[in-house]
Amino acid sequence: MYYNRHIDKYLSEWASRDTHKPILLRGARQVGKSTAVRQLGRQFASYVEINLEREPQYKAAFLPDLNVDRIISQISAICRRRIEPGKTLLFIDEIQECPEAIMSLRFFKEDMPSLHVIAAGSLLEFALESLPTFGVGRIHSMFMYPMTFDEFLLANGEDLLVEARDQATHSSPLPLPLHDKLVSLLRTYMLVGGMPECVAKWVATHDYLLCQELQDDILTSYEDDFPKYRKRIDITLLRHTLRSAAMQATKKFVFSQVGDYKAADVKRALDMLTQAGILIPVTHSDANGLPLGSEANTSYRKYLLLDTGLTLRLLHMSLGDISDVTTHILTATVSDLVNKGAMAELVAGLEMVHYQTPNLRHELYYWVRLSKNALAEIDYLLPHRLHVLPIEVKAGTQGGMKSLWSFMRDKHLTEAVRCSLENFGAFDYTDKEDNDTVRHINICPLYALSSLFRSS
């Protein structure tokens, strides 16, 4: 059974255009890239899929030159299916296995513009890095991630609940039973995560242990990929860096906690895991204006593992028994679940990346006061209506938001979001220290983060 994905709309829009570039679908292993393309293939009169890892005989079609007519003719002969521009979707999977195939994509736009071509693969960033040229302006990249909480809800048949949530506003919050149900489902999502295979297993069985077995398999497959970096970096270092990232999630990453390695080597490992789509960096910005990246300071970075369920499994591998963490997610009060531990902040950051357009690789930013002994920090920053929008993941009260008030005063901002497990709401704060400036705070439940992107 296919579960609808955020990227489906963008793929369908691409498929309907008269003119289109080939798509390079990028993202970590097992986030559902191939499945989404196969679903798109249903819109076409014919669909042809070749896998350059499983079916290496297709590599010969991309040699000795990149003549598109010859390539298509030979692929058609090998698979014994006619490939017709305007009627066929051609999917080239595991394209990283053949650099010539990647290079050929740029010529499809020029020489066969009416043929729909999508390519995907694992560790594509490393293959692209090694190519002498890449089709800038002739190839369109899309980025894919694990399933969002909204996708998780729809996969579990909660369409009506999603509709009710999306109709709620700050002045008309959800009825308490619906709010409580969404909080409960979010707890489950934190444990199951958004890897499609794990979500499907949960829908079929509602068995956390079976989902954990699949998470272990996925993590093992990631580590099995590490030997592909062998010429570039120590495999043990990559493994230790990945597990340390899980343990340090949502905190400034401290290189020395990885082990007895040079900081430069740990940085290389972090960069490679980021390139592979496994880690997502959150970089400090001074946030005096947009774009946030113009004032980024990469010396202050946090790292998020791409999925909450995988993060918990990595913690289990690193720390042994983490039943207390699991129990906390399932039973803690909503205030404790948000304010104690990193999972709420982790899921908030991941959701903010996943709900944005897949046409760009989006960056995450945060702010921390860099002066000595300062404790002020804002969890996330977003561009919103040409201004910086601070996001605090906190279940506290107005009096417990000193960092937010201070930041808004310093940066002359009047709007912010408190992301928590409260119901929808809002409040104004009159800043007596800044000429009675009124600052408006929207309360966005963690289960409704997609609303930030629908309204932006």
Short mmCIF file of C-alpha atoms in Angstrom, two decimals:
data_model
loop_
_atom_site.label_atom_id
_atom_site.label_comp_id
_atom_site.label_asym_id
_atom_site.label_seq_id
_atom_site.Cartn_x
_atom_site.Cartn_y
_atom_site.Cartn_z
CA MET A 1 0.00 0.00 0.00
CA TYR A 2 1.28 3.45 -0.88
CA TYR A 3 1.16 6.23 1.71
CA ASN A 4 0.90 9.73 0.28
CA ARG A 5 4.02 11.86 0.64
CA HIS A 6 4.69 15.59 0.78
CA ILE A 7 6.82 15.36 -2.36
CA ASP A 8 4.04 13.79 -4.48
CA LYS A 9 2.51 17.17 -5.34
CA TYR A 10 5.83 18.52 -6.58
CA LEU A 11 6.54 15.44 -8.67
CA SER A 12 3.06 15.58 -10.22
CA GLU A 13 3.47 19.25 -11.09
CA TRP A 14 6.79 18.45 -12.76
CA ALA A 15 5.21 15.59 -14.72
CA SER A 16 2.44 17.84 -16.06
CA ARG A 17 4.75 20.49 -17.50
CA ASP A 18 5.32 20.72 -21.24
CA THR A 19 9.00 21.48 -20.64
CA HIS A 20 10.93 19.93 -17.80
CA LYS A 21 14.44 19.13 -16.71
CA PRO A 22 15.47 15.63 -15.59
CA ILE A 23 15.08 15.24 -11.82
CA LEU A 24 17.81 14.04 -9.51
CA LEU A 25 16.00 12.80 -6.39
CA ARG A 26 18.32 13.12 -3.41
CA GLY A 27 18.12 11.95 0.19
CA ALA A 28 19.31 9.32 2.64
CA ARG A 29 18.85 5.62 2.02
CA GLN A 30 15.37 4.14 2.65
CA VAL A 31 13.40 7.38 2.95
CA GLY A 32 11.07 6.26 0.14
CA LYS A 33 12.55 7.77 -3.01
CA SER A 34 12.02 4.77 -5.28
CA THR A 35 8.50 4.13 -3.98
CA ALA A 36 7.46 7.73 -4.65
CA VAL A 37 8.75 7.54 -8.23
CA ARG A 38 6.91 4.27 -8.86
CA GLN A 39 3.71 5.89 -7.62
CA LEU A 40 4.28 8.78 -10.02
CA GLY A 41 4.75 6.23 -12.81
CA ARG A 42 1.05 5.38 -12.54
CA GLN A 43 0.29 8.73 -14.18
CA PHE A 44 2.11 7.74 -17.37
CA ALA A 45 1.12 5.50 -20.24
CA SER A 46 4.28 3.49 -19.60
CA TYR A 47 6.89 3.29 -16.86
CA VAL A 48 10.42 1.93 -17.22
CA GLU A 49 12.69 1.43 -14.21
CA ILE A 50 16.31 0.36 -14.39
CA ASN A 51 18.57 -0.24 -11.40
CA LEU A 52 22.27 0.22 -12.13
CA GLU A 53 23.33 -1.62 -8.98
CA ARG A 54 21.09 -4.66 -9.39
CA GLU A 55 21.21 -4.68 -13.21
CA PRO A 56 24.75 -3.58 -14.14
CA GLN A 57 24.23 -4.56 -17.78
CA TYR A 58 22.50 -1.19 -18.28
CA LYS A 59 25.76 0.66 -17.57
CA ALA A 60 26.99 -0.28 -21.04
CA ALA A 61 24.23 1.87 -22.56
CA PHE A 62 25.98 4.99 -21.24
CA LEU A 63 29.26 4.08 -22.96
CA PRO A 64 31.20 5.04 -25.04
CA ASP A 65 29.43 8.41 -25.45
CA LEU A 66 26.43 10.32 -24.11
CA ASN A 67 24.29 10.32 -27.24
CA VAL A 68 20.76 10.35 -25.82
CA ASP A 69 19.06 8.71 -28.83
CA ARG A 70 21.51 5.82 -28.69
CA ILE A 71 21.20 5.47 -24.90
CA ILE A 72 17.40 5.27 -25.03
CA SER A 73 17.47 2.87 -27.96
CA GLN A 74 19.84 0.51 -26.12
CA ILE A 75 17.94 0.68 -22.80
CA SER A 76 14.74 -0.14 -24.69
CA ALA A 77 16.45 -3.11 -26.36
CA ILE A 78 17.78 -4.47 -23.05
CA CYS A 79 14.48 -4.18 -21.17
CA ARG A 80 12.43 -4.98 -24.29
CA ARG A 81 10.07 -2.07 -23.68
CA ARG A 82 9.59 0.96 -25.89
CA ILE A 83 10.52 4.31 -24.30
CA GLU A 84 8.47 7.11 -25.87
CA PRO A 85 8.93 10.82 -25.09
CA GLY A 86 5.73 12.31 -23.75
CA LYS A 87 4.35 8.91 -22.74
CA THR A 88 7.05 7.16 -20.70
CA LEU A 89 8.55 7.90 -17.30
CA LEU A 90 12.12 6.58 -17.21
CA PHE A 91 13.48 5.97 -13.70
CA ILE A 92 17.21 5.34 -13.30
CA ASP A 93 17.76 4.04 -9.77
CA GLU A 94 21.12 3.70 -7.97
CA ILE A 95 22.59 6.03 -10.57
CA GLN A 96 25.67 6.63 -8.40
CA GLU A 97 26.95 3.28 -9.71
CA CYS A 98 27.63 4.85 -13.11
CA PRO A 99 29.14 8.36 -13.29
CA GLU A 100 28.51 8.44 -17.05
CA ALA A 101 24.79 7.96 -16.40
CA ILE A 102 24.78 10.97 -14.08
CA MET A 103 26.60 13.03 -16.68
CA SER A 104 24.12 11.96 -19.36
CA LEU A 105 21.21 13.62 -17.53
CA ARG A 106 22.24 17.08 -18.68
CA PHE A 107 21.83 16.03 -22.32
CA PHE A 108 18.28 14.74 -21.91
CA LYS A 109 17.11 18.33 -21.36
CA GLU A 110 18.79 19.42 -24.61
CA ASP A 111 18.35 16.43 -26.92
CA MET A 112 15.13 14.78 -25.70
CA PRO A 113 13.28 17.45 -23.67
CA SER A 114 9.86 15.77 -23.82
CA LEU A 115 11.04 12.55 -22.15
CA HIS A 116 10.40 12.45 -18.40
CA VAL A 117 13.52 11.20 -16.60
CA ILE A 118 14.08 10.79 -12.86
CA ALA A 119 17.27 9.48 -11.29
CA ALA A 120 17.92 8.55 -7.67
CA GLY A 121 20.55 6.77 -5.66
CA SER A 122 22.37 6.31 -2.40
CA LEU A 123 25.30 8.52 -1.42
CA LEU A 124 24.73 10.63 -4.51
CA GLU A 125 26.53 13.60 -2.99
CA PHE A 126 29.83 11.72 -3.10
CA ALA A 127 29.31 10.67 -6.71
CA LEU A 128 28.51 14.25 -7.71
CA GLU A 129 31.55 15.54 -5.87
CA SER A 130 33.87 13.36 -7.94
CA LEU A 131 32.46 14.40 -11.32
CA PRO A 132 34.42 16.93 -13.38
CA THR A 133 31.20 18.66 -14.48
CA PHE A 134 27.58 18.53 -13.46
CA GLY A 135 24.52 19.76 -15.35
CA VAL A 136 24.03 23.09 -13.61
CA GLY A 137 20.85 24.64 -15.00
CA ARG A 138 19.93 21.47 -16.91
CA ILE A 139 19.07 19.13 -14.03
CA HIS A 140 16.57 19.80 -11.25
CA SER A 141 17.27 18.38 -7.79
CA MET A 142 14.57 17.44 -5.29
CA PHE A 143 15.33 16.45 -1.70
CA MET A 144 13.40 13.78 0.16
CA TYR A 145 13.25 12.98 3.88
CA PRO A 146 11.49 10.52 6.19
CA MET A 147 7.73 10.82 6.63
CA THR A 148 6.40 13.88 8.43
CA PHE A 149 3.96 13.67 11.32
CA ASP A 150 1.16 14.66 8.93
CA GLU A 151 2.12 11.79 6.62
CA PHE A 152 2.22 9.48 9.64
CA LEU A 153 -1.31 10.54 10.61
CA LEU A 154 -2.65 9.95 7.09
CA ALA A 155 -0.96 6.55 6.93
CA ASN A 156 -2.80 5.65 10.13
CA GLY A 157 -6.15 6.64 8.61
CA GLU A 158 -6.51 9.85 10.64
CA ASP A 159 -7.64 12.00 7.71
CA LEU A 160 -10.57 13.52 9.63
CA LEU A 161 -8.35 14.32 12.58
CA VAL A 162 -5.95 16.15 10.27
CA GLU A 163 -8.84 18.12 8.78
CA ALA A 164 -10.12 19.10 12.24
CA ARG A 165 -6.63 20.15 13.34
CA ASP A 166 -6.11 22.24 10.22
CA GLN A 167 -9.34 24.14 10.90
CA ALA A 168 -8.28 25.06 14.44
CA THR A 169 -6.94 28.55 15.07
CA HIS A 170 -5.42 30.51 17.91
CA SER A 171 -8.83 31.95 18.68
CA SER A 172 -10.67 28.64 18.13
CA PRO A 173 -8.49 25.82 19.52
CA LEU A 174 -9.19 22.11 19.27
CA PRO A 175 -11.63 20.38 21.61
CA LEU A 176 -9.68 18.70 24.40
CA PRO A 177 -10.35 15.07 23.26
CA LEU A 178 -8.89 15.83 19.80
CA HIS A 179 -5.94 17.69 21.30
CA ASP A 180 -5.22 14.76 23.62
CA LYS A 181 -5.45 12.27 20.75
CA LEU A 182 -2.94 14.24 18.69
CA VAL A 183 -0.55 14.43 21.64
CA SER A 184 -0.82 10.66 22.06
CA LEU A 185 -0.17 10.05 18.36
CA LEU A 186 2.82 12.38 18.45
CA ARG A 187 4.30 10.32 21.29
CA THR A 188 3.95 7.25 19.08
CA TYR A 189 5.51 9.07 16.13
CA MET A 190 8.54 9.98 18.26
CA LEU A 191 9.15 6.27 18.90
CA VAL A 192 8.24 4.86 15.48
CA GLY A 193 9.77 7.71 13.50
CA GLY A 194 9.11 8.41 9.85
CA MET A 195 11.09 5.79 7.94
CA PRO A 196 8.41 4.41 5.57
CA GLU A 197 9.10 0.74 6.32
CA CYS A 198 8.77 1.38 10.06
CA VAL A 199 5.55 3.35 9.61
CA ALA A 200 4.08 0.54 7.49
CA LYS A 201 5.02 -1.99 10.17
CA TRP A 202 3.37 0.14 12.85
CA VAL A 203 0.18 0.53 10.80
CA ALA A 204 0.05 -3.25 10.28
CA THR A 205 0.98 -4.43 13.79
CA HIS A 206 1.06 -1.59 16.36
CA ASP A 207 4.10 -3.37 17.77
CA TYR A 208 6.96 -1.12 18.91
CA LEU A 209 9.42 -4.02 19.13
CA LEU A 210 8.90 -5.00 15.49
CA CYS A 211 9.45 -1.37 14.48
CA GLN A 212 12.67 -1.33 16.50
CA GLU A 213 13.92 -4.38 14.62
CA LEU A 214 13.43 -2.53 11.35
CA GLN A 215 15.16 0.56 12.75
CA ASP A 216 18.13 -1.60 13.70
CA ASP A 217 18.22 -3.00 10.15
CA ILE A 218 18.19 0.51 8.67
CA LEU A 219 21.02 1.67 10.93
CA THR A 220 22.98 -1.44 10.03
CA SER A 221 22.50 -0.66 6.34
CA TYR A 222 23.82 2.86 6.94
CA GLU A 223 26.91 1.47 8.65
CA ASP A 224 27.31 -1.07 5.85
CA ASP A 225 27.57 1.93 3.52
CA PHE A 226 30.50 3.30 5.49
CA PRO A 227 33.08 1.10 3.71
CA LYS A 228 32.23 3.05 0.57
CA TYR A 229 34.00 5.95 2.28
CA ARG A 230 37.03 3.79 3.13
CA LYS A 231 39.47 5.75 0.97
CA ARG A 232 38.28 8.94 2.59
CA ILE A 233 37.88 8.33 6.31
CA ASP A 234 38.19 5.87 9.19
CA ILE A 235 35.03 3.73 9.37
CA THR A 236 35.19 3.46 13.16
CA LEU A 237 35.35 7.24 13.41
CA LEU A 238 32.19 7.57 11.28
CA ARG A 239 30.38 5.09 13.52
CA HIS A 240 31.47 6.85 16.71
CA THR A 241 30.58 10.26 15.27
CA LEU A 242 27.10 9.12 14.31
CA ARG A 243 26.39 7.72 17.77
CA SER A 244 27.82 10.78 19.46
CA ALA A 245 25.55 12.96 17.33
CA ALA A 246 22.56 11.02 18.68
CA MET A 247 23.78 11.49 22.25
CA GLN A 248 24.43 15.21 21.73
CA ALA A 249 21.26 15.90 19.75
CA THR A 250 20.00 19.51 20.10
CA LYS A 251 23.16 20.54 22.01
CA LYS A 252 26.21 22.33 20.64
CA PHE A 253 28.29 19.50 19.23
CA VAL A 254 31.46 18.91 21.26
CA PHE A 255 34.13 17.17 19.17
CA SER A 256 35.99 15.75 22.17
CA GLN A 257 32.95 13.66 23.16
CA VAL A 258 33.40 11.50 20.05
CA GLY A 259 36.57 9.97 21.48
CA ASP A 260 40.29 10.21 21.04
CA TYR A 261 40.24 11.79 17.57
CA LYS A 262 41.52 15.03 16.13
CA ALA A 263 38.86 17.72 15.80
CA ALA A 264 39.61 18.07 12.09
CA ASP A 265 38.92 14.36 11.54
CA VAL A 266 35.65 14.52 13.48
CA LYS A 267 34.62 17.54 11.42
CA ARG A 268 35.25 15.59 8.22
CA ALA A 269 33.11 12.75 9.54
CA LEU A 270 30.30 15.17 10.40
CA ASP A 271 30.50 16.73 6.94
CA MET A 272 30.31 13.33 5.26
CA LEU A 273 27.33 12.18 7.34
CA THR A 274 25.65 15.47 6.50
CA GLN A 275 26.35 14.99 2.80
CA ALA A 276 24.84 11.50 3.03
CA GLY A 277 21.63 13.03 4.43
CA ILE A 278 21.95 11.21 7.76
CA LEU A 279 22.72 14.29 9.86
CA ILE A 280 21.10 17.73 9.59
CA PRO A 281 23.15 20.64 10.95
CA VAL A 282 21.62 23.51 12.93
CA THR A 283 23.98 26.48 12.69
CA HIS A 284 24.22 29.56 14.88
CA SER A 285 23.25 32.83 13.19
CA ASP A 286 23.52 36.35 14.62
CA ALA A 287 20.06 36.79 13.04
CA ASN A 288 20.16 40.53 12.49
CA GLY A 289 18.27 40.00 9.24
CA LEU A 290 17.79 37.78 6.22
CA PRO A 291 19.24 35.63 4.84
CA LEU A 292 20.11 33.89 8.08
CA GLY A 293 23.06 32.17 6.43
CA SER A 294 24.82 35.47 5.83
CA GLU A 295 25.60 35.69 9.56
CA ALA A 296 26.13 31.99 10.23
CA ASN A 297 28.90 30.84 12.54
CA THR A 298 29.76 27.21 11.83
CA SER A 299 31.83 26.98 15.01
CA TYR A 300 28.52 26.73 16.87
CA ARG A 301 26.54 23.84 15.47
CA LYS A 302 24.05 21.29 16.67
CA TYR A 303 23.26 18.14 14.70
CA LEU A 304 19.96 16.31 14.30
CA LEU A 305 19.77 12.71 13.14
CA LEU A 306 17.29 12.52 10.26
CA ASP A 307 14.67 10.52 12.23
CA THR A 308 13.53 10.37 15.86
CA GLY A 309 13.05 6.60 15.85
CA LEU A 310 16.56 6.02 14.51
CA THR A 311 17.94 8.44 17.11
CA LEU A 312 16.44 6.35 19.90
CA ARG A 313 17.86 3.15 18.44
CA LEU A 314 21.32 4.73 18.22
CA LEU A 315 21.01 5.78 21.85
CA HIS A 316 20.17 2.18 22.69
CA MET A 317 23.30 1.00 20.87
CA SER A 318 25.42 3.62 22.66
CA LEU A 319 23.92 3.56 26.15
CA GLY A 320 22.38 0.12 26.43
CA ASP A 321 19.01 0.11 28.19
CA ILE A 322 17.11 3.33 27.37
CA SER A 323 13.74 2.15 28.67
CA ASP A 324 13.57 5.27 30.86
CA VAL A 325 13.65 7.44 27.73
CA THR A 326 10.90 5.38 26.10
CA THR A 327 8.79 5.46 29.25
CA HIS A 328 9.28 9.23 29.49
CA ILE A 329 8.04 9.75 25.91
CA LEU A 330 4.97 7.60 26.50
CA THR A 331 3.99 8.76 30.00
CA ALA A 332 5.52 12.15 30.86
CA THR A 333 3.28 15.15 31.35
CA VAL A 334 3.15 17.38 28.30
CA SER A 335 5.24 19.98 30.14
CA ASP A 336 7.95 17.48 31.06
CA LEU A 337 7.94 15.93 27.60
CA VAL A 338 8.75 19.30 26.05
CA ASN A 339 11.01 20.81 28.70
CA LYS A 340 12.99 17.74 29.78
CA GLY A 341 15.01 15.86 27.21
CA ALA A 342 15.78 16.54 23.59
CA MET A 343 13.05 14.65 21.73
CA ALA A 344 10.55 17.51 21.44
CA GLU A 345 13.21 19.88 20.13
CA LEU A 346 14.48 17.17 17.78
CA VAL A 347 11.07 16.43 16.27
CA ALA A 348 10.37 20.18 15.91
CA GLY A 349 13.58 20.76 13.96
CA LEU A 350 13.02 17.78 11.68
CA GLU A 351 9.45 18.80 10.96
CA MET A 352 10.61 22.30 10.01
CA VAL A 353 12.95 20.85 7.39
CA HIS A 354 10.52 18.24 6.10
CA TYR A 355 7.54 20.57 5.46
CA GLN A 356 9.46 23.02 3.30
CA THR A 357 9.60 22.78 -0.48
CA PRO A 358 11.72 19.83 -1.66
CA ASN A 359 13.18 21.93 -4.46
CA LEU A 360 15.99 23.22 -2.23
CA ARG A 361 18.27 21.84 0.45
CA HIS A 362 17.06 23.87 3.41
CA GLU A 363 19.27 24.95 6.28
CA LEU A 364 18.33 25.16 9.97
CA TYR A 365 19.55 27.95 12.22
CA TYR A 366 19.46 28.81 15.90
CA TRP A 367 20.77 31.63 18.07
CA VAL A 368 22.83 31.58 21.23
CA ARG A 369 24.34 34.49 23.11
CA LEU A 370 28.07 34.04 22.59
CA SER A 371 29.26 36.12 25.53
CA LYS A 372 30.94 34.24 28.37
CA ASN A 373 28.62 32.48 30.87
CA ALA A 374 25.55 33.55 28.88
CA LEU A 375 22.69 31.05 28.86
CA ALA A 376 20.28 32.68 26.40
CA GLU A 377 19.37 30.51 23.40
CA ILE A 378 16.60 30.40 20.79
CA ASP A 379 15.97 26.87 19.52
CA TYR A 380 15.23 27.68 15.87
CA LEU A 381 15.02 30.62 13.50
CA LEU A 382 12.94 30.74 10.33
CA PRO A 383 12.58 33.30 7.55
CA HIS A 384 8.95 34.40 7.68
CA ARG A 385 7.37 37.23 5.67
CA LEU A 386 10.73 38.94 5.13
CA HIS A 387 11.56 38.86 8.83
CA VAL A 388 13.31 36.52 11.25
CA LEU A 389 10.82 34.36 13.16
CA PRO A 390 12.16 32.93 16.44
CA ILE A 391 10.83 29.51 17.47
CA GLU A 392 11.03 28.42 21.12
CA VAL A 393 10.30 24.77 21.87
CA LYS A 394 9.03 25.22 25.39
CA ALA A 395 6.02 24.34 27.51
CA GLY A 396 6.64 27.18 29.95
CA THR A 397 4.87 30.39 30.84
CA GLN A 398 5.56 33.97 29.83
CA GLY A 399 7.85 34.42 32.82
CA GLY A 400 9.93 31.42 31.74
CA MET A 401 10.73 32.87 28.31
CA LYS A 402 13.43 35.40 29.21
CA SER A 403 15.68 34.32 26.34
CA LEU A 404 12.89 34.95 23.83
CA TRP A 405 12.00 38.38 25.22
CA SER A 406 15.65 39.41 25.27
CA PHE A 407 16.23 38.19 21.71
CA MET A 408 13.15 39.93 20.34
CA ARG A 409 14.13 43.17 22.05
CA ASP A 410 17.70 43.03 20.74
CA LYS A 411 16.61 42.21 17.18
CA HIS A 412 13.58 44.57 17.15
CA LEU A 413 11.12 41.74 16.44
CA THR A 414 7.43 41.74 17.33
CA GLU A 415 6.40 38.18 16.39
CA ALA A 416 7.53 34.76 17.63
CA VAL A 417 6.26 31.21 18.07
CA ARG A 418 6.18 29.07 21.17
CA CYS A 419 6.10 25.47 20.02
CA SER A 420 4.79 23.17 22.73
CA LEU A 421 2.20 20.55 23.54
CA GLU A 422 -0.31 23.18 24.56
CA ASN A 423 -3.43 23.70 22.48
CA PHE A 424 -3.56 26.45 19.87
CA GLY A 425 -3.39 29.91 21.40
CA ALA A 426 -1.66 33.27 21.43
CA PHE A 427 -0.77 36.07 23.79
CA ASP A 428 0.71 39.55 23.71
CA TYR A 429 3.53 40.77 25.89
CA THR A 430 4.06 44.45 26.60
CA ASP A 431 7.78 45.06 26.89
CA LYS A 432 8.23 47.72 29.56
CA GLU A 433 11.95 47.82 28.84
CA ASP A 434 11.36 48.79 25.20
CA ASN A 435 8.91 51.69 25.24
CA ASP A 436 5.92 49.40 25.89
CA THR A 437 6.42 47.60 22.57
CA VAL A 438 3.78 44.89 22.15
CA ARG A 439 5.19 41.53 21.12
CA HIS A 440 2.86 38.84 19.78
CA ILE A 441 3.46 35.15 20.52
CA ASN A 442 1.62 32.41 18.66
CA ILE A 443 1.38 29.04 20.43
CA CYS A 444 1.83 26.30 17.83
CA PRO A 445 1.34 22.74 19.06
CA LEU A 446 4.16 20.38 18.14
CA TYR A 447 1.59 18.30 16.28
CA ALA A 448 0.71 21.24 14.01
CA LEU A 449 4.08 22.52 12.80
CA SER A 450 2.97 22.13 9.19
CA SER A 451 0.68 25.13 9.80
CA LEU A 452 3.71 27.42 9.94
CA PHE A 453 4.45 26.63 6.31
CA ARG A 454 0.88 26.75 5.05
CA SER A 455 0.52 30.31 6.32
CA SER A 456 3.95 31.60 5.32
#
